[in-house]
Each structure stands twice: as C-alpha cells, then as structure tokens.
PDB file of C-alpha atoms and ligand atoms in Angstrom:
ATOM      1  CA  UNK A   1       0.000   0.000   0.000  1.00 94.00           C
ATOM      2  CA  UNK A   2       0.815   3.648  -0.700  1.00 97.00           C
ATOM      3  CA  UNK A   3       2.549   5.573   2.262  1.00 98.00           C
ATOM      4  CA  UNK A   4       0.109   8.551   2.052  1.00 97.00           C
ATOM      5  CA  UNK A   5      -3.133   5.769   1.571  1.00 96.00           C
ATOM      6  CA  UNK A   6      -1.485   4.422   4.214  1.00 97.00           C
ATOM      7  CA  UNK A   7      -1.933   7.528   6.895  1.00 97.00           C
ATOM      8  CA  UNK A   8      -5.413   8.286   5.857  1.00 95.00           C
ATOM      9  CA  UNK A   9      -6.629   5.097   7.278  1.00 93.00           C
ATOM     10  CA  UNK A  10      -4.330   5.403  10.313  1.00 94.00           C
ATOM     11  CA  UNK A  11      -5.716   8.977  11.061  1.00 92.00           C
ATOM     12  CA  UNK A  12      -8.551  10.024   9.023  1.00 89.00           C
ATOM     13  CA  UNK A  13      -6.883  12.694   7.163  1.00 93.00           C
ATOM     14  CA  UNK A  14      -7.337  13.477   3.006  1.00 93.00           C
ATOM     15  CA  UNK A  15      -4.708  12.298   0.692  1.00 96.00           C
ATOM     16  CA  UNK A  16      -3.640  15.638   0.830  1.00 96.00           C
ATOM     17  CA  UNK A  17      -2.993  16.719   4.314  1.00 96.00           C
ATOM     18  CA  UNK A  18      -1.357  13.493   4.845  1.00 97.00           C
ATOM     19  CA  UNK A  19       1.321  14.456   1.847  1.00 97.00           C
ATOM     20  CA  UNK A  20       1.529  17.638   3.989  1.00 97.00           C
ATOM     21  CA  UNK A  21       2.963  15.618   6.993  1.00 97.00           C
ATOM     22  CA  UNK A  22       5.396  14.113   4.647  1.00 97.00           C
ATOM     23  CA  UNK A  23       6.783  16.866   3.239  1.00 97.00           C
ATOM     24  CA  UNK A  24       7.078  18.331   6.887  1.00 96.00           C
ATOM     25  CA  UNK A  25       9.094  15.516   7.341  1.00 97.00           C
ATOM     26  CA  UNK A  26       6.604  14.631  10.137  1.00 97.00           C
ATOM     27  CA  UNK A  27       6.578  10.296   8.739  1.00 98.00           C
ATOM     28  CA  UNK A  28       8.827   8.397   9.905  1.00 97.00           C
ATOM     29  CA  UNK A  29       9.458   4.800   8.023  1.00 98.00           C
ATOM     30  CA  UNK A  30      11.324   2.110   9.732  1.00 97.00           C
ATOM     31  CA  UNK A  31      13.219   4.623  11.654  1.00 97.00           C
ATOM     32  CA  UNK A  32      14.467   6.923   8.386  1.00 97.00           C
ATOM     33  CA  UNK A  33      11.966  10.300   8.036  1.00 97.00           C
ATOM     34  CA  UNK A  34       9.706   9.304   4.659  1.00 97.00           C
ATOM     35  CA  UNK A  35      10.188  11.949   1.419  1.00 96.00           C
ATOM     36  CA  UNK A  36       7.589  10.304  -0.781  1.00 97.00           C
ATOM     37  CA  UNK A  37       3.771   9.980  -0.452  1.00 97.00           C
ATOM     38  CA  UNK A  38       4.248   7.299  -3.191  1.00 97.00           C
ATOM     39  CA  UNK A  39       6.409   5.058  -1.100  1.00 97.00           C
ATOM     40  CA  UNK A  40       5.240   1.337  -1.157  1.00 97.00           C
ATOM     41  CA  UNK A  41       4.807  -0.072   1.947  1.00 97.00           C
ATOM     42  CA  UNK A  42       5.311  -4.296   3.303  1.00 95.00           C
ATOM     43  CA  UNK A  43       3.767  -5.706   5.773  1.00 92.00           C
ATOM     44  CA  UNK A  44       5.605  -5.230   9.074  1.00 94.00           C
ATOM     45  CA  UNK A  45       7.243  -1.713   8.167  1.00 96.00           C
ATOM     46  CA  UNK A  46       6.660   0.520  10.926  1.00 97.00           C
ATOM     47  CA  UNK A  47       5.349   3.687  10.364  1.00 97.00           C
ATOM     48  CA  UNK A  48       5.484   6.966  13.034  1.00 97.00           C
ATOM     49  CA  UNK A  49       3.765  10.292  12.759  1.00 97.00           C
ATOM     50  CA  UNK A  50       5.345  12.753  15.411  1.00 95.00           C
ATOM     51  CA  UNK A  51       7.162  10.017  17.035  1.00 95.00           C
ATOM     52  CA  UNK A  52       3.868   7.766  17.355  1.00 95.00           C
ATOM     53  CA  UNK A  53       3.912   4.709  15.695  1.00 97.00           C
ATOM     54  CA  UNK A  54      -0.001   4.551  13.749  1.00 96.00           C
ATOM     55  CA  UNK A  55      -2.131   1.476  12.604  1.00 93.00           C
ATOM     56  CA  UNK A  56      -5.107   0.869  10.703  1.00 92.00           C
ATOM     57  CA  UNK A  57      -8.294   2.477  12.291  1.00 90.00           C
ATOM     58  CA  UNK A  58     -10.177  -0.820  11.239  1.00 90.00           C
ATOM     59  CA  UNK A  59     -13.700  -0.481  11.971  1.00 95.00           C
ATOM     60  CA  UNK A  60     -15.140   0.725  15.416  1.00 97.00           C
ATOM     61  CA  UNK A  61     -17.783  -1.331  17.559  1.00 98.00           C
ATOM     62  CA  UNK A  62     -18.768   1.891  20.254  1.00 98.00           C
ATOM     63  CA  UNK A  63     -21.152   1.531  23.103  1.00 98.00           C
ATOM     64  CA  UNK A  64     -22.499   4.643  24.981  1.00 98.00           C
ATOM     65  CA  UNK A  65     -24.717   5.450  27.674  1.00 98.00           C
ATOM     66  CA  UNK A  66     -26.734   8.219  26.434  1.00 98.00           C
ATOM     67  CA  UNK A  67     -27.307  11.036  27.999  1.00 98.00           C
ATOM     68  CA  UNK A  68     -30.523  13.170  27.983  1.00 98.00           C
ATOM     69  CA  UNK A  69     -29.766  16.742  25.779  1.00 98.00           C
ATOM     70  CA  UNK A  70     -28.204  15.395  22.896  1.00 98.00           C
ATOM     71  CA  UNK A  71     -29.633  13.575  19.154  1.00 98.00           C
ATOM     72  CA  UNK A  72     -28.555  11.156  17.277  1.00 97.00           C
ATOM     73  CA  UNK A  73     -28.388  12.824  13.949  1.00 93.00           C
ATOM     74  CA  UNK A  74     -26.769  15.888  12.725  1.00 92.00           C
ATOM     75  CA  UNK A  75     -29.423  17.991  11.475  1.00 90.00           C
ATOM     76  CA  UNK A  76     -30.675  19.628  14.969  1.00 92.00           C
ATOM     77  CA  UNK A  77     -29.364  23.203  15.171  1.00 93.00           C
ATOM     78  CA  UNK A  78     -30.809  23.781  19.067  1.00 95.00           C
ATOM     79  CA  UNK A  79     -29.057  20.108  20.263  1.00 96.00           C
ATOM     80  CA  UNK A  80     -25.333  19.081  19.916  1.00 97.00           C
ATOM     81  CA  UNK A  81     -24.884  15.568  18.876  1.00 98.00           C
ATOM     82  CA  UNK A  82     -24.051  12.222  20.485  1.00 98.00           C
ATOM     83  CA  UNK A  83     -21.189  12.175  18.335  1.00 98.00           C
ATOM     84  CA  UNK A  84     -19.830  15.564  20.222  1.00 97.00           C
ATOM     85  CA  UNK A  85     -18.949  13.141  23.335  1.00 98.00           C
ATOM     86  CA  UNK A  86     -16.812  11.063  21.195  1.00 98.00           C
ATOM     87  CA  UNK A  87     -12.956  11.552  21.234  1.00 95.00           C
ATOM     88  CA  UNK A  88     -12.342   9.615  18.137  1.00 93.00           C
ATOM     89  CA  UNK A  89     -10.293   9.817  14.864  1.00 90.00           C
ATOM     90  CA  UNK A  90     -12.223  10.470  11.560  1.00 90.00           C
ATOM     91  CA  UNK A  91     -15.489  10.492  13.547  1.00 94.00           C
ATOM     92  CA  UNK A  92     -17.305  11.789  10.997  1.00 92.00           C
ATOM     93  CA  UNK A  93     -17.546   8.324  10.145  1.00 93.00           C
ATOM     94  CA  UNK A  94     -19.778   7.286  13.140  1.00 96.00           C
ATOM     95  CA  UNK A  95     -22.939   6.645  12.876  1.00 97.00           C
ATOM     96  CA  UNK A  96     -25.533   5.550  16.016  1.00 98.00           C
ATOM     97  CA  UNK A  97     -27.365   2.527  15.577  1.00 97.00           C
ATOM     98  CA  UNK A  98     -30.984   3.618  14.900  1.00 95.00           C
ATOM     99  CA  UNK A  99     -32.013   6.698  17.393  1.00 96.00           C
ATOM    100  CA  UNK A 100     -33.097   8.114  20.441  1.00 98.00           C
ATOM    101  CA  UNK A 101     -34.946  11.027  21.114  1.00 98.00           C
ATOM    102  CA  UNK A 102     -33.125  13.901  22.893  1.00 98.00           C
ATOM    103  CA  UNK A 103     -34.803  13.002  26.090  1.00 98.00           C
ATOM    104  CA  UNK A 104     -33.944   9.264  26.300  1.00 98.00           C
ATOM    105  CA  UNK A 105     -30.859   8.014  27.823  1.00 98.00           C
ATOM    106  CA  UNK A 106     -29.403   4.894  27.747  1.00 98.00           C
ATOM    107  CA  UNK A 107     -27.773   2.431  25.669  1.00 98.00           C
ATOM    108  CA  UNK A 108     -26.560   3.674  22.743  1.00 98.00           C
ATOM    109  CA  UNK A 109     -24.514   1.818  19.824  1.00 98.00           C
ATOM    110  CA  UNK A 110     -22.397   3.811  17.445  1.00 98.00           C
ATOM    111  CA  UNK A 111     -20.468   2.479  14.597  1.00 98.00           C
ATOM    112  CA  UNK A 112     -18.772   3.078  11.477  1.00 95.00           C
ATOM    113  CA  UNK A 113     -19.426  -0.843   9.746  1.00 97.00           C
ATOM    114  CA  UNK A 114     -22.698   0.142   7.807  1.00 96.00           C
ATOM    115  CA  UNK A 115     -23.499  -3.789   7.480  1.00 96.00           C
ATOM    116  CA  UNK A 116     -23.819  -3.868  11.442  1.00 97.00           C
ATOM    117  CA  UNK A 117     -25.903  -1.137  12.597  1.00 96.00           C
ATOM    118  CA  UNK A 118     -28.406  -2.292   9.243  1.00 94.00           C
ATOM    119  CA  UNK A 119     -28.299  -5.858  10.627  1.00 94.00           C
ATOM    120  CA  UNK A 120     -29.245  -4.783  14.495  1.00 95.00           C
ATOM    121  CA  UNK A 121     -31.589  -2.003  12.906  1.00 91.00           C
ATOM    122  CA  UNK A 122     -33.417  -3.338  10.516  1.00 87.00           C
ATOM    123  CA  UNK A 123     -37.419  -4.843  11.087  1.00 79.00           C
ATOM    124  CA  UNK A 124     -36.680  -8.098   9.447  1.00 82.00           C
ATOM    125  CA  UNK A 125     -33.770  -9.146  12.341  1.00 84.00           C
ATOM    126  CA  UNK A 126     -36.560  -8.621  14.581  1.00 85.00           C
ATOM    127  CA  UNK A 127     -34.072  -7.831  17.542  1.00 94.00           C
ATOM    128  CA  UNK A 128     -35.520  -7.111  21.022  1.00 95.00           C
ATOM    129  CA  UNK A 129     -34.959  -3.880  22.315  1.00 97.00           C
ATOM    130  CA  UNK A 130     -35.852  -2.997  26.236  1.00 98.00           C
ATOM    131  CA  UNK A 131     -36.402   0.460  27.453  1.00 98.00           C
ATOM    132  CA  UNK A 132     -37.518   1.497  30.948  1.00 98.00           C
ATOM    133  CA  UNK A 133     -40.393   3.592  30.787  1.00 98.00           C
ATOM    134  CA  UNK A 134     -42.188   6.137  33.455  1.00 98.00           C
ATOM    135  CA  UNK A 135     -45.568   7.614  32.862  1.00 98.00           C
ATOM    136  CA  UNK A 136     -47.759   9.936  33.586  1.00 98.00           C
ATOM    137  CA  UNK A 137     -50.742   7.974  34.943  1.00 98.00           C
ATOM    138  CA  UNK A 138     -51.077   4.193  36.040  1.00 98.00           C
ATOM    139  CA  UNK A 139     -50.175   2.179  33.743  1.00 98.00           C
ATOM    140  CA  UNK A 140     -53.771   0.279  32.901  1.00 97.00           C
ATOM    141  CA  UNK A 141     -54.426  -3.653  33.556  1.00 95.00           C
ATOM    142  CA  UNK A 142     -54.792  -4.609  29.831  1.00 96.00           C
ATOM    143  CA  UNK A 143     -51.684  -2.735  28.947  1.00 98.00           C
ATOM    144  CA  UNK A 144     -49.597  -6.203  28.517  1.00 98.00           C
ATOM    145  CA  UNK A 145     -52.274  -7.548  26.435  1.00 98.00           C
ATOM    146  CA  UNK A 146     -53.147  -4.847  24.174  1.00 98.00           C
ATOM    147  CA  UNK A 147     -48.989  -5.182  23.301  1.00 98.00           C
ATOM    148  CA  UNK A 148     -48.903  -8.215  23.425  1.00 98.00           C
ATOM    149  CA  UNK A 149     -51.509  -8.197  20.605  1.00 98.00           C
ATOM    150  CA  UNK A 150     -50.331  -4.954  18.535  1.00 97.00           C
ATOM    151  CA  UNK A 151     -51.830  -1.281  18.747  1.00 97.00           C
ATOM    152  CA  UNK A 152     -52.366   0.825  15.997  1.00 96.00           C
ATOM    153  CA  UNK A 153     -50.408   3.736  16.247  1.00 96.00           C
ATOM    154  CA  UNK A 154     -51.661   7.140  15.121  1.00 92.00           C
ATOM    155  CA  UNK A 155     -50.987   7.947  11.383  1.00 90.00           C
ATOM    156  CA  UNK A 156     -49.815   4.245  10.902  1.00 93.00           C
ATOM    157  CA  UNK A 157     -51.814   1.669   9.067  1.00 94.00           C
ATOM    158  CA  UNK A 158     -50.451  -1.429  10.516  1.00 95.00           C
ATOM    159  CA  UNK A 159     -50.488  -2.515  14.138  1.00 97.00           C
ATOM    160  CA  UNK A 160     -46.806  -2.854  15.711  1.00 96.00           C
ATOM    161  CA  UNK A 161     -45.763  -6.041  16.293  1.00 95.00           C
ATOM    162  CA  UNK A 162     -46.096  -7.845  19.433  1.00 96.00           C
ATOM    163  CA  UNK A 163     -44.220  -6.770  22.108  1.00 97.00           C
ATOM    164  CA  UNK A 164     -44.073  -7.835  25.921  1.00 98.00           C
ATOM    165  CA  UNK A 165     -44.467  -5.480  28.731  1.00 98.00           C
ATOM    166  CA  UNK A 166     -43.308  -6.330  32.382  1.00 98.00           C
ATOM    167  CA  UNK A 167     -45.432  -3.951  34.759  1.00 98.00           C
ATOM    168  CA  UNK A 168     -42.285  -2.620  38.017  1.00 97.00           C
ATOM    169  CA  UNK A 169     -44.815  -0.012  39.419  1.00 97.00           C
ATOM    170  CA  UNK A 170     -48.140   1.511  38.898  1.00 98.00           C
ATOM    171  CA  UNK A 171     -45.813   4.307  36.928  1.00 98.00           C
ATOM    172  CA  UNK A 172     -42.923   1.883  35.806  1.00 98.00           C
ATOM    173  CA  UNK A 173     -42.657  -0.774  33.418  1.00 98.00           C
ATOM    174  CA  UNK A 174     -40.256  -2.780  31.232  1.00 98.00           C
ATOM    175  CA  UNK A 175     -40.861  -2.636  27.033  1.00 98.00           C
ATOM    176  CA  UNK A 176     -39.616  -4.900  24.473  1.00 98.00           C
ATOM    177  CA  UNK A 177     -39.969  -3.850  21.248  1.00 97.00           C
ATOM    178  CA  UNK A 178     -38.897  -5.496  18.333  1.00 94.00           C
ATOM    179  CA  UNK A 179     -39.294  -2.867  15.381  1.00 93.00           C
ATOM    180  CA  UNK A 180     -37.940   0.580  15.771  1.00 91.00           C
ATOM    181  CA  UNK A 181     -41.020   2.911  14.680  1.00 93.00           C
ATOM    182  CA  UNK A 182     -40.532   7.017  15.280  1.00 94.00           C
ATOM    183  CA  UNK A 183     -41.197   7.532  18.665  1.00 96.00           C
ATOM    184  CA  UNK A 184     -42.484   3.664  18.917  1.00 97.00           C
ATOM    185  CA  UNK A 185     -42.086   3.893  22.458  1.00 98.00           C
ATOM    186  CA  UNK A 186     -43.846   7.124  23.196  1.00 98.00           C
ATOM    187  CA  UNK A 187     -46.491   6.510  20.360  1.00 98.00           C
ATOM    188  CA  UNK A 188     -47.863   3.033  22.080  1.00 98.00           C
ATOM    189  CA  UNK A 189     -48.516   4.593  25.318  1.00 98.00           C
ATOM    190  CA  UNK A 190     -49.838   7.115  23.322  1.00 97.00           C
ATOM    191  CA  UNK A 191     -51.910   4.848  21.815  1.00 97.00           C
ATOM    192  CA  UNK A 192     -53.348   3.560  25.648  1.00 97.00           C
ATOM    193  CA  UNK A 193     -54.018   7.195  26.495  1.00 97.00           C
ATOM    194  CA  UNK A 194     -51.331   7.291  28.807  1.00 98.00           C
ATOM    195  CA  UNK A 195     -48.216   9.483  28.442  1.00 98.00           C
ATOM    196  CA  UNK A 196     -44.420   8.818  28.799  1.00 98.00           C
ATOM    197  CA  UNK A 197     -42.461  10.850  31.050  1.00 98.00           C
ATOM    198  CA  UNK A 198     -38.744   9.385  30.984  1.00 98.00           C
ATOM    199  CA  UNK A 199     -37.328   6.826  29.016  1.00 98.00           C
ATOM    200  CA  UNK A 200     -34.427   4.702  29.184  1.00 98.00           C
ATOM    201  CA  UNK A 201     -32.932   2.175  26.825  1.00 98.00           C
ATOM    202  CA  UNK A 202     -31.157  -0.957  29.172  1.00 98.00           C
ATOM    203  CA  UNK A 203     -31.128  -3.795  26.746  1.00 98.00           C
ATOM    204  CA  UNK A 204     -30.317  -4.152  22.559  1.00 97.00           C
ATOM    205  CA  UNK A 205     -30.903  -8.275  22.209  1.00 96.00           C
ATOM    206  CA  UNK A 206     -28.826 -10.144  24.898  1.00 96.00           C
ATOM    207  CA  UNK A 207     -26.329  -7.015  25.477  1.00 98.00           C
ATOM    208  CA  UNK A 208     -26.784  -4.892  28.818  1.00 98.00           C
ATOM    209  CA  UNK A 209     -26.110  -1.237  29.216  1.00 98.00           C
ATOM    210  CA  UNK A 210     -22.707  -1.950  30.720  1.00 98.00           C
ATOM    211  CA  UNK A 211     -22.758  -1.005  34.521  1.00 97.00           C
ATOM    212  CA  UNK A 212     -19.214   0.602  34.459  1.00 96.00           C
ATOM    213  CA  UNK A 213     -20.519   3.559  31.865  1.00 98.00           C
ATOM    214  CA  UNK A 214     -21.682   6.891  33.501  1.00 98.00           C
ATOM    215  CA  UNK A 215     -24.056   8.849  31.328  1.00 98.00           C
ATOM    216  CA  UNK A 216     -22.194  10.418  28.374  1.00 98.00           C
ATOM    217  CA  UNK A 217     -19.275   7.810  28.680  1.00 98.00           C
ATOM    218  CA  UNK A 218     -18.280   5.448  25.703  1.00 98.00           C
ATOM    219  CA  UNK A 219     -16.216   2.692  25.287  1.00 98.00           C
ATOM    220  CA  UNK A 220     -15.716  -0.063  22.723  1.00 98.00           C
ATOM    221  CA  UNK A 221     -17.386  -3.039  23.204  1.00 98.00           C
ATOM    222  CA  UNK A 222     -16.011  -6.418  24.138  1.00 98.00           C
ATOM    223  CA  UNK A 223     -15.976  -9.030  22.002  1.00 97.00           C
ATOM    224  CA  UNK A 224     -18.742 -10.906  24.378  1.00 97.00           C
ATOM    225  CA  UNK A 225     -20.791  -8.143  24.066  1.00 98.00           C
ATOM    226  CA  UNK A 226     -20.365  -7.989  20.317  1.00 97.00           C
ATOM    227  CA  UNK A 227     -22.061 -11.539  20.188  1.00 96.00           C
ATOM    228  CA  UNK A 228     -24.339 -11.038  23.154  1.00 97.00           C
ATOM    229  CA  UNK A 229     -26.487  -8.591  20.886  1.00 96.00           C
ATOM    230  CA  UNK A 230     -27.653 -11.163  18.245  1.00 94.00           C
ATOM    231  CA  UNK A 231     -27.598 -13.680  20.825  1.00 88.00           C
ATOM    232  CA  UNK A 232     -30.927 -15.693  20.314  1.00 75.00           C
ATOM    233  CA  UNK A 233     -31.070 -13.897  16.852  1.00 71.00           C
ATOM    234  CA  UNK A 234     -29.227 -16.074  14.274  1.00 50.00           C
TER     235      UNK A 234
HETATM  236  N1  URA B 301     -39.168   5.004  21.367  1.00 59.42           N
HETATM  237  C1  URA B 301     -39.348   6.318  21.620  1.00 59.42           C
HETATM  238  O1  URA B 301     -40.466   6.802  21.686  1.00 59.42           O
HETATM  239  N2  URA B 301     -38.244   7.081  21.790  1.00 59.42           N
HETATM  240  C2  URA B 301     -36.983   6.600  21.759  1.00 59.42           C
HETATM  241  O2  URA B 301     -36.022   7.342  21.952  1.00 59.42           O
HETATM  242  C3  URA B 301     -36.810   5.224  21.504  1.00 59.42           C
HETATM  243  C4  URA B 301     -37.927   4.449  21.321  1.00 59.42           C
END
C-alpha cells in the first residue's frame, strides 16, 4: 500500500494533508523520516507520525450510555450531537445505531461498519430492544395484552408487532420492542391514552447497558458483548 493511503486510514486525514505531513518531514518509516507519499509499503514496516507509531483504524464497535440533551443525527441546530462526546479519529464516520430522542438516555450503539448497525436495525432481524419507561398515569391492567396483541399507532396503518411489557410499578414498566417505529415507544402509550415521562434504553438483544458507563461515557465493546447482541437472533 501507498505511504500517504497508508496515513489516511491510520488517522482520518485526506490524501492531501497526509502528503503535507510528509513533506514536513513529520513520517517516519522504519526509523528513516519518509520523502515520498508514493512510497510502497510491506507488511511489518513501521510507520510513526510525530514520534507515534499509527495502525489501521479498522472499523469501530462503540457503546455509549446516552445522555438526555443530545440527538442522534446531525441535522438539529438547538441540540449538539451524540457524536460531540466522542474523542475519536475520523469520527465523521460514526454513525448511532438507529435513534433516540433527545430526552432518552441509555444504551446507545455507534459504529462506522454500515453492514452492522443495518443488521441490528433493521425490522426483518426482529431484535428485542428494552427500554424502561415512566408515565404519567397508572399504567392500565390490559396494557400487557393490548402489546402483546399490537396497537395501531396514530398515522400508521399497521399494528406494531407484538411486544411484551413487564409492569415494576403503577408508573414503571419494562418494554420490548422489536421494530424501531418514530417515537415507537412514546407513540404506544400514546396509543393507551397514557403518556411517557422518561425513558431509558437498558437492553439491545442479549447485550446490557454496561454497569461501568456513567451517562455520556463510551467505550468499545467487548468481544462478548459484540455476540451477546444477536444472541438468540441467528
Ligand atoms: N421510542 C421512543 O419513543 N423514543 C426513543 O427514543 C426510543 C424508542
């Protein structure tokens, strides 16, 4: 591979800023400072940029615990971002795994493999998703059923699919949902007459909200965790 192809998936950078470094004689190639973005590269050479030896990016497997004030997307001029609480290179590449409103909190996934989020995203891998949900009045008996069963949401012509609720409190209660509708959450309580008042994502198939994550922390996830979200899905 090309020296200067070479940085840009070390770091991010264009083609062209990362000929910049070399002609600032910041690259350094097997211990001799680099003059030519065209070098060809082996496998094993060692390459340093400001006296750091750099390796592939590869592709990043993120999990966050969301914190309320911030979207998922980038087109929200009164919110910053989810991505703002990432300390990553070429994070423009991130993406979050589907989205939560600006008031929910919880677990988050962010990634730059396209394949991945789609696969954990998309309707027809039918993977649970959990969320923690307060309202504004009791919670009423049939609730369980009446998801269990589907409700029609308003301005939607099919019922959602069956999901399972698990009553904590009067006010409290456990949702698994296995579509990911705008506002699903908010929309089926809607659709009982109740209201939501806080919402919090704990669960994306077998995978936790890690317990060591303090709202607006991220960290990569662990290869059992990697698994544990299509766990019961393949
Ligand atoms: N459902 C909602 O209503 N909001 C979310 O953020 C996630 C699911």
């Amino acid at each position: 591979m090309r020296l200067d192809k070479y940085i840009c998936d070390c770091t991010g950078l264009t083609r062209s800023q990362a000929g910049k470094l070399i002609r600032q004689r910041a690259i350094v190639v097997n211990g001799a400072i680099a003059k030519q973005a065209a070098m060809k590269l082996s496998a094993g050479d060692e390459v340093q940029l400001d006296g750091e030896v750099i390796s592939p990016i590869g592709l990043r497997y993120l999990v966050m615990n969301k914190p309320e004030g911030y979207v998922c997307g980038l087109d929200d001029p009164h919110h910053a971002a989810v991505f703002t609480l990432l300390d990553e290179p070429a994070v423009e590449k991130i993406h979050s795994v589907g989205r939560l409103d600006v008031d929910t909190t919880g677990l988050l996934l962010l990634t730059d493999d396209g394949k991945w989020s789609h696969r954990i995203s998309s309707p027809r891998h039918h993977i649970a998703k959990t969320y923690r949900v307060w309202t504004a009045d009791a919670i009423s008996e049939d609730a369980a059923a009446r998801f269990a069963e589907g409700v029609v949401l308003r301005d939607e012509p099919t019922a959602t699919k069956p999901a399972q609720l698990e009553l904590v409190g009067s006010h409290e209660a456990l949702l698994t949902i296995h579509e990911g509708r705008y506002h699903q959450v908010k929309r089926m309580f809607a659709a009982l007459g109740n209201r939501v008042e806080r919402l919090h994502r704990e669960r994306i198939g077998q995978l936790q909200l890690p317990t060591d994550l303090e709202l607006g922390e991220y960290r990569p996830l662990t290869d059992a965790e990697l698994a544990a979200v299509f766990i019961g899905n393949d």
